[in-house]
XYZ file of C-alpha atoms in Angstrom:
503
model
C -12.431 16.572 10.163
C -10.718 18.238 7.197
C -12.755 18.184 3.994
C -10.344 17.078 1.270
C -11.498 17.632 -2.335
C -9.857 16.265 -5.449
C -10.034 16.489 -9.218
C -10.192 13.265 -11.236
C -7.012 12.590 -13.238
C -7.135 12.530 -17.026
C -7.305 9.047 -18.569
C -4.226 7.479 -20.090
C -4.242 8.215 -23.822
C -2.261 6.206 -26.379
C -1.858 7.674 -29.840
C -2.590 5.155 -32.584
C -2.230 5.330 -36.337
C -5.945 6.070 -36.710
C -6.400 8.341 -33.712
C -6.269 8.377 -29.933
C -7.308 5.504 -27.661
C -8.144 5.504 -23.962
C -7.648 2.742 -21.393
C -10.368 1.196 -19.265
C -9.285 -1.057 -16.398
C -11.000 -3.105 -13.721
C -9.302 -5.287 -11.126
C -10.103 -8.426 -9.190
C -7.804 -8.394 -6.174
C -7.336 -11.663 -4.286
C -6.365 -10.986 -0.679
C -5.511 -13.807 1.691
C -7.529 -13.436 4.863
C -5.320 -12.968 7.932
C -6.384 -15.916 10.094
C -4.592 -18.818 11.743
C -6.878 -21.449 10.187
C -8.358 -22.031 6.734
C -11.831 -21.101 5.509
C -13.476 -24.493 6.075
C -10.957 -26.426 8.173
C -8.728 -26.037 11.204
C -5.517 -26.551 9.205
C -2.804 -23.934 9.711
C -2.229 -21.085 7.253
C 1.424 -20.625 8.291
C 3.571 -19.718 5.289
C 6.786 -21.624 4.664
C 5.776 -24.896 6.316
C 6.960 -28.228 4.900
C 4.993 -29.139 1.750
C 1.655 -30.815 2.447
C 1.996 -30.385 6.221
C -0.934 -27.949 6.624
C -3.651 -30.106 5.100
C -6.861 -31.299 6.772
C -8.978 -34.142 5.362
C -11.516 -31.691 3.940
C -8.731 -29.735 2.175
C -7.489 -32.960 0.586
C -10.960 -33.766 -0.736
C -11.320 -36.965 1.250
C -14.748 -38.667 0.870
C -17.351 -37.730 3.434
C -15.430 -34.744 4.821
C -17.687 -31.725 5.369
C -16.648 -28.057 5.413
C -17.174 -26.006 8.591
C -17.115 -22.212 8.240
C -14.385 -20.317 10.107
C -16.156 -17.430 11.862
C -13.021 -15.285 11.961
C -12.763 -15.412 8.157
C -16.303 -14.040 7.978
C -15.460 -11.319 10.508
C -12.381 -10.316 8.518
C -14.415 -10.025 5.318
C -16.949 -7.848 7.154
C -14.128 -5.636 8.507
C -12.733 -5.215 5.013
C -16.142 -4.326 3.632
C -16.706 -1.756 6.345
C -13.244 -0.304 5.685
C -14.213 0.140 2.012
C -17.535 1.809 2.939
C -19.382 -1.160 1.468
C -22.770 -2.736 2.042
C -22.597 -5.778 4.334
C -25.040 -8.474 3.274
C -26.595 -10.138 6.297
C -27.458 -13.178 4.177
C -24.921 -14.664 1.762
C -24.342 -18.110 0.296
C -21.560 -20.344 -0.980
C -21.466 -21.938 -4.427
C -19.369 -24.629 -6.033
C -17.252 -23.500 -8.961
C -16.332 -26.673 -10.822
C -13.023 -27.040 -12.633
C -10.051 -29.390 -12.555
C -6.549 -28.625 -11.447
C -4.104 -31.127 -9.917
C -3.736 -28.815 -6.900
C -7.522 -28.615 -6.338
C -8.294 -32.042 -4.813
C -12.046 -31.500 -4.420
C -12.457 -30.825 -8.143
C -14.273 -27.607 -7.311
C -13.688 -24.336 -5.477
C -16.145 -23.110 -2.854
C -16.863 -19.471 -3.709
C -19.715 -16.928 -3.700
C -21.065 -16.047 -7.125
C -24.693 -15.147 -6.615
C -24.842 -13.907 -3.012
C -21.528 -12.370 -1.829
C -20.974 -11.349 1.768
C -20.084 -7.745 0.817
C -21.814 -5.570 -1.741
C -21.019 -2.193 -3.287
C -18.373 0.088 -1.787
C -15.737 2.602 -2.825
C -12.118 3.570 -2.322
C -10.434 6.921 -2.944
C -7.096 6.507 -4.735
C -4.884 9.585 -4.436
C -2.626 10.316 -7.390
C -0.865 13.458 -6.098
C -1.137 17.077 -7.227
C -4.641 17.300 -5.772
C -5.943 14.503 -7.989
C -7.664 11.283 -6.967
C -9.747 8.570 -8.545
C -12.872 7.300 -6.781
C -13.025 3.593 -7.631
C -16.298 1.789 -7.064
C -16.193 -1.670 -5.498
C -18.742 -4.035 -7.013
C -18.456 -6.827 -4.438
C -16.231 -8.777 -2.082
C -16.731 -12.494 -1.788
C -15.059 -15.245 0.210
C -13.555 -18.257 -1.513
C -10.956 -20.995 -1.142
C -7.458 -20.732 -2.553
C -6.001 -23.574 -4.594
C -2.715 -25.353 -3.918
C 0.538 -24.988 -5.795
C 1.937 -27.069 -8.657
C 5.726 -27.172 -8.864
C 7.274 -27.960 -12.233
C 10.975 -27.211 -11.796
C 12.057 -29.861 -9.273
C 12.230 -32.784 -11.704
C 12.618 -32.978 -15.490
C 9.826 -35.538 -15.913
C 7.427 -34.963 -13.005
C 5.439 -32.167 -11.386
C 4.847 -31.929 -7.654
C 1.814 -30.648 -5.772
C 1.851 -28.767 -2.461
C -1.599 -28.520 -0.862
C -0.643 -26.177 1.984
C -2.511 -23.238 0.414
C -5.519 -25.363 -0.547
C -8.543 -24.093 1.342
C -6.883 -20.907 2.615
C -9.475 -18.124 2.772
C -9.348 -15.436 0.092
C -11.307 -12.234 -0.267
C -11.866 -11.396 -3.924
C -12.364 -7.639 -4.221
C -13.956 -6.822 -7.576
C -13.844 -3.241 -8.846
C -15.917 -1.504 -11.470
C -14.064 -0.469 -14.657
C -13.287 2.932 -13.153
C -9.484 2.914 -13.465
C -8.069 4.793 -16.449
C -4.330 4.139 -16.507
C -1.468 1.844 -15.402
C -0.330 4.152 -12.588
C -3.876 4.365 -11.244
C -4.156 0.562 -11.237
C -0.987 0.164 -9.188
C -2.047 2.981 -6.832
C -5.445 1.304 -6.373
C -3.853 -2.011 -5.347
C -1.531 -0.140 -2.985
C -4.490 1.680 -1.413
C -6.382 -1.574 -0.888
C -3.257 -3.076 0.651
C -2.853 -0.081 2.963
C -6.459 -0.226 4.160
C -6.363 -3.980 4.781
C -3.079 -3.722 6.667
C -4.605 -1.009 8.885
C -7.600 -3.268 9.474
C -5.424 -6.344 10.065
C -7.456 -8.353 7.532
C -4.607 -9.137 5.097
C -0.864 -8.700 5.528
C -0.501 -7.638 1.873
C 2.652 -9.712 1.307
C 2.797 -9.945 -2.477
C 6.011 -11.993 -2.516
C 4.278 -14.787 -0.600
C 1.242 -14.601 -2.875
C -0.987 -13.193 -0.138
C -2.096 -10.363 -2.427
C -2.580 -10.930 -6.141
C -4.500 -9.131 -8.854
C -6.257 -10.151 -12.046
C -6.259 -7.110 -14.324
C -8.993 -6.567 -16.940
C -7.880 -4.265 -19.754
C -9.771 -2.804 -22.704
C -9.431 0.241 -24.944
C -11.975 2.659 -26.377
C -12.137 5.875 -28.331
C -12.329 9.239 -26.496
C -15.932 9.908 -25.513
C -16.974 6.253 -25.367
C -16.204 5.961 -21.656
C -18.383 8.961 -20.860
C -21.216 7.296 -22.806
C -20.731 4.151 -20.731
C -20.804 6.190 -17.515
C -24.020 7.884 -18.554
C -25.795 4.636 -19.485
C -23.807 1.867 -17.703
C -23.990 0.116 -21.091
C -20.821 -1.937 -21.539
C -21.280 -2.008 -25.315
C -19.649 1.434 -25.415
C -16.418 -0.111 -24.131
C -14.008 -2.407 -25.930
C -13.612 -6.147 -25.431
C -11.620 -6.816 -22.289
C -8.833 -9.290 -21.680
C -7.870 -10.516 -18.242
C -4.230 -10.732 -17.130
C -3.977 -13.303 -14.343
C -2.071 -13.467 -11.065
C -0.138 -10.209 -11.006
C 1.857 -9.766 -7.784
C 4.075 -6.757 -8.553
C 3.079 -3.100 -8.839
C 5.709 -2.547 -11.510
C 4.631 -5.561 -13.546
C 0.960 -4.544 -13.258
C 1.808 -1.249 -14.953
C 4.010 -2.841 -17.616
C 1.433 -5.542 -18.393
C -1.386 -3.000 -18.775
C 0.658 -0.819 -21.125
C 1.676 -3.777 -23.292
C -1.825 -5.268 -23.403
C -3.429 -1.942 -24.327
C -0.982 -1.434 -27.194
C -1.541 -5.026 -28.375
C -5.299 -4.466 -28.519
C -4.891 -1.130 -30.309
C -2.680 -2.764 -32.953
C -5.305 -5.462 -33.556
C -8.163 -2.971 -33.867
C -6.256 -0.655 -36.189
C -5.451 -3.636 -38.421
C -9.168 -4.292 -38.763
C -9.095 -7.321 -36.485
C -11.075 -8.002 -33.330
C -9.990 -8.442 -29.729
C -10.931 -11.864 -28.384
C -12.080 -11.969 -24.778
C -9.608 -14.280 -23.077
C -7.379 -14.862 -20.104
C -3.721 -13.999 -20.611
C -0.482 -14.299 -18.661
C 2.239 -11.668 -18.399
C 5.864 -12.641 -19.112
C 8.098 -10.054 -17.383
C 11.248 -11.373 -19.093
C 9.815 -10.584 -22.529
C 7.502 -7.811 -21.336
C 4.534 -9.288 -23.150
C 1.203 -10.925 -22.470
C 0.317 -14.243 -24.068
C -2.883 -16.221 -24.334
C -3.609 -18.665 -21.502
C -7.164 -19.754 -22.306
C -10.340 -18.420 -23.852
C -12.381 -16.503 -21.321
C -14.767 -18.770 -19.428
C -18.280 -17.663 -18.628
C -20.095 -18.517 -15.409
C -21.925 -21.430 -17.045
C -18.600 -23.049 -17.963
C -17.922 -23.603 -14.271
C -21.367 -25.173 -13.637
C -21.934 -23.051 -10.553
C -24.527 -24.342 -8.120
C -25.223 -23.770 -4.392
C -22.913 -25.843 -2.215
C -25.121 -28.586 -0.713
C -22.861 -28.968 2.339
C -23.203 -25.350 3.476
C -26.327 -23.559 4.592
C -26.796 -19.897 3.639
C -24.649 -17.712 5.874
C -26.747 -15.464 8.098
C -25.175 -12.816 10.336
C -26.724 -10.337 12.765
C -26.656 -6.575 12.275
C -25.666 -6.197 15.934
C -22.574 -8.333 15.286
C -21.684 -6.168 12.287
C -22.210 -3.032 14.399
C -19.848 -4.373 17.068
C -17.167 -5.005 14.434
C -17.693 -1.525 13.002
C -17.379 0.092 16.434
C -14.037 -1.620 16.990
C -12.465 -0.575 13.666
C -9.220 1.397 13.903
C -8.808 4.863 12.451
C -8.279 4.318 8.720
C -5.620 5.948 6.504
C -7.711 8.742 4.960
C -9.103 9.861 8.308
C -5.696 9.636 9.975
C -4.054 11.657 7.212
C -6.708 14.372 7.474
C -6.265 14.491 11.242
C -2.476 14.769 10.962
C -2.850 17.725 8.595
C -5.204 19.497 11.006
C -3.693 18.535 14.373
C -0.003 18.766 13.512
C -0.045 21.297 10.678
C 1.595 18.855 8.267
C 1.718 19.143 4.505
C -0.330 16.726 2.392
C 2.884 14.976 1.341
C 4.297 14.556 4.858
C 0.954 13.294 6.158
C 0.795 10.775 3.296
C 4.291 9.464 4.036
C 3.612 9.119 7.752
C 0.288 7.332 7.302
C 1.426 4.957 4.542
C 1.820 2.253 7.202
C -0.069 2.090 10.477
C 3.094 1.314 12.449
C 4.818 4.407 11.060
C 1.840 6.601 11.951
C 1.770 5.266 15.522
C 5.518 5.850 15.900
C 5.191 9.429 14.684
C 2.340 10.189 17.075
C 4.468 9.085 20.008
C 7.344 11.279 18.803
C 5.038 14.275 18.331
C 3.093 13.813 21.566
C 3.164 17.197 23.320
C 5.847 18.497 20.931
C 6.198 20.419 17.663
C 4.409 18.272 15.056
C 6.185 19.685 11.999
C 9.602 19.298 13.611
C 8.732 15.750 14.693
C 7.594 14.880 11.162
C 10.822 16.242 9.707
C 12.920 14.080 12.027
C 10.862 10.940 11.491
C 10.737 11.256 7.689
C 14.178 12.611 6.888
C 16.464 11.375 9.651
C 14.865 8.165 10.926
C 13.327 6.782 7.727
C 16.477 7.652 5.804
C 18.683 5.850 8.295
C 16.379 2.817 8.487
C 16.347 2.501 4.701
C 20.136 2.735 4.586
C 20.429 -0.008 7.224
C 17.694 -2.167 5.631
C 15.496 -1.934 8.730
C 11.879 -0.992 9.319
C 10.072 0.851 12.085
C 9.559 -2.387 14.042
C 13.328 -2.946 14.240
C 14.317 0.707 14.754
C 17.325 0.956 17.122
C 15.927 4.211 18.497
C 12.520 4.315 20.158
C 9.799 6.884 19.568
C 10.271 8.177 23.102
C 13.991 8.836 22.550
C 13.464 10.475 19.164
C 10.809 12.611 20.832
C 13.400 13.662 23.421
C 15.653 14.919 20.615
C 12.791 16.939 19.115
C 12.083 18.410 22.538
C 15.751 19.299 23.110
C 15.852 21.147 19.785
C 12.614 23.026 20.470
C 13.822 24.146 23.913
C 17.093 25.406 22.389
C 19.050 22.964 24.565
C 20.788 21.713 21.404
C 20.992 23.000 17.853
C 19.764 21.096 14.823
C 23.355 20.300 13.870
C 24.219 18.931 17.305
C 20.925 17.027 17.284
C 22.166 14.963 14.344
C 25.200 13.916 16.370
C 22.967 13.085 19.342
C 20.694 11.048 17.047
C 23.633 9.078 15.668
C 24.899 8.204 19.163
C 21.425 7.276 20.421
C 20.774 5.185 17.292
C 24.069 3.280 17.332
C 24.781 3.042 21.069
C 21.287 2.602 22.533
C 21.696 5.622 24.810
C 19.248 8.172 26.169
C 19.478 11.525 24.304
C 19.210 13.653 27.444
C 22.013 11.622 29.046
C 24.129 12.010 25.892
C 23.752 15.788 25.863
C 24.648 16.025 29.554
C 27.622 13.659 29.673
C 29.096 14.642 26.303
C 28.849 18.396 26.986
C 26.689 19.019 23.924
C 24.378 21.704 25.328
C 23.907 24.699 23.093
C 25.655 27.926 24.144
C 22.952 30.525 24.670
C 25.055 32.972 26.730
C 25.123 36.009 24.452
C 28.217 37.291 26.231
C 30.247 34.223 25.301
C 28.913 34.251 21.732
C 29.625 37.990 21.401
C 33.207 37.456 22.514
C 33.688 34.819 19.802
C 32.150 37.103 17.174
C 34.386 40.036 18.180
C 37.476 37.816 18.002
C 36.650 36.523 14.505
C 35.857 40.043 13.200
C 39.018 41.532 14.641
C 41.163 38.826 13.061
C 39.711 39.199 9.566
C 39.480 42.872 8.482
C 39.607 42.020 4.761
C 36.658 39.672 5.128
C 34.788 42.404 7.050
C 35.135 44.779 4.109
C 33.883 42.129 1.670
C 30.876 41.313 3.834
C 29.960 44.960 4.228
C 30.101 45.327 0.441
C 28.159 42.090 -0.096
C 26.006 41.129 2.923
C 25.616 37.550 1.603
C 29.230 36.941 2.643
C 28.302 37.448 6.295
C 27.605 33.732 6.411
C 31.365 33.167 6.489
C 31.545 34.796 9.918
C 28.616 32.716 11.172
C 30.414 29.565 10.075
C 33.652 30.622 11.780
C 31.856 31.387 15.048
C 30.063 28.050 14.980
C 33.373 26.327 14.328
C 35.074 28.210 17.149
C 32.311 27.182 19.590
C 32.303 23.553 18.500
C 28.903 24.001 16.887
C 27.321 24.736 20.261
C 26.477 28.410 19.762
C 22.850 29.249 19.144
C 22.722 29.887 15.364
C 20.006 32.547 15.637
C 22.025 34.484 18.225
C 25.171 34.201 16.099
C 23.398 35.538 12.993
C 21.910 38.429 14.918
C 25.248 39.420 16.518
C 27.229 39.110 13.257
C 24.728 41.330 11.424
C 24.818 43.917 14.222
C 28.631 43.965 14.520
C 29.072 44.328 10.740
C 26.422 47.005 10.531
C 24.373 45.076 7.997
């Protein structure tokens, strides 16, 4: 496998009135586990159902109802941990986190504070130009989601939808290793990519299936290095948490605003208060939501209805053996096997479905040519038509045929675009199109030479110009291609034109 090495990017620096400041960021990403049933009940997790239609008695907090662990939720958390190169804890436990919300009927959330199912891991976040940030994962724990309060349906009342209540979440907690807004967004994107490859979370941020709480602080240059050397958080500034971010763009805007707000406070001789804040995208500002709670404020204690969760190493090994090839490994393989550039390999492996499509196109064919057609022609057309790879009107097999026809000189690249358009819009086989539409490339040098001689004979003035300035020979190539309906082999035309003009 290709050994890819990277340099760490420089931290984001904001110039203040009293000197430079650096950003320090950690994220808590809440990913909805991809399962059909909730964490402790058999109620459906289907999005978009009628309000309060996916609610079991235990989700509604009915007296005497006991939670029963969903094994698939545990398996999905283990898969995610393995995908992030993390330690899987064979013994974990659930705790009650006590707080009141109208959409939390039990009056507490079942979570994992003291003994999470997944321990320390890491994820490599590529930033381009040979730079990447290695972000350490502190833990992943399973917990219940809350419901949804709706305040805009009536001027005097709020409504509660409990469909999300009890849905399984994985909370992925990072170390404060992220040093800028762009890195934070790239980190969330990388987590999303890995989980989509694994099938553990669909990553749909619009539906709330992937959300991030962003912890932001600022420090002077050099302080972060002192923290790294000692792991002493006193070298870092006081952090504030921005809750429930579900947009990459807003994550970046919120971080930038919050960092500048903290810098302004510190340079005015004030202190930053540790608190939870919300981001208002309309005003592009964060505002205080509540003072930051500590663990004791939630009165955590082991859930008395759930025994410690014990899993077997053999079960974990079976899950690990069945994992798909993950994005970093697939990208490295594409670079080696198909001779692709770092950029092209990144584009093709961004989504697992795209990577699989490309591999079918490139199977037994020119990998670079296949990549060019998938990225530039197919992806461009799909974006224009607001489609994705799953709804592509042209299959991988048919696009592969076009690549093969080009490589065998049956058609030229220009004709191939016409073939692609017909195959895409008319659901026809490329080889059949070329045959029935008479689109085969002319490779008979005698026929091409005759066309070249005719064009040269008819344009003596242009001949003189081209002989004086060889760059003008392209005019003759264009005329020959036009005369042959674009079917002449371009390489043969160029060679004959150069020879006939004595260039």
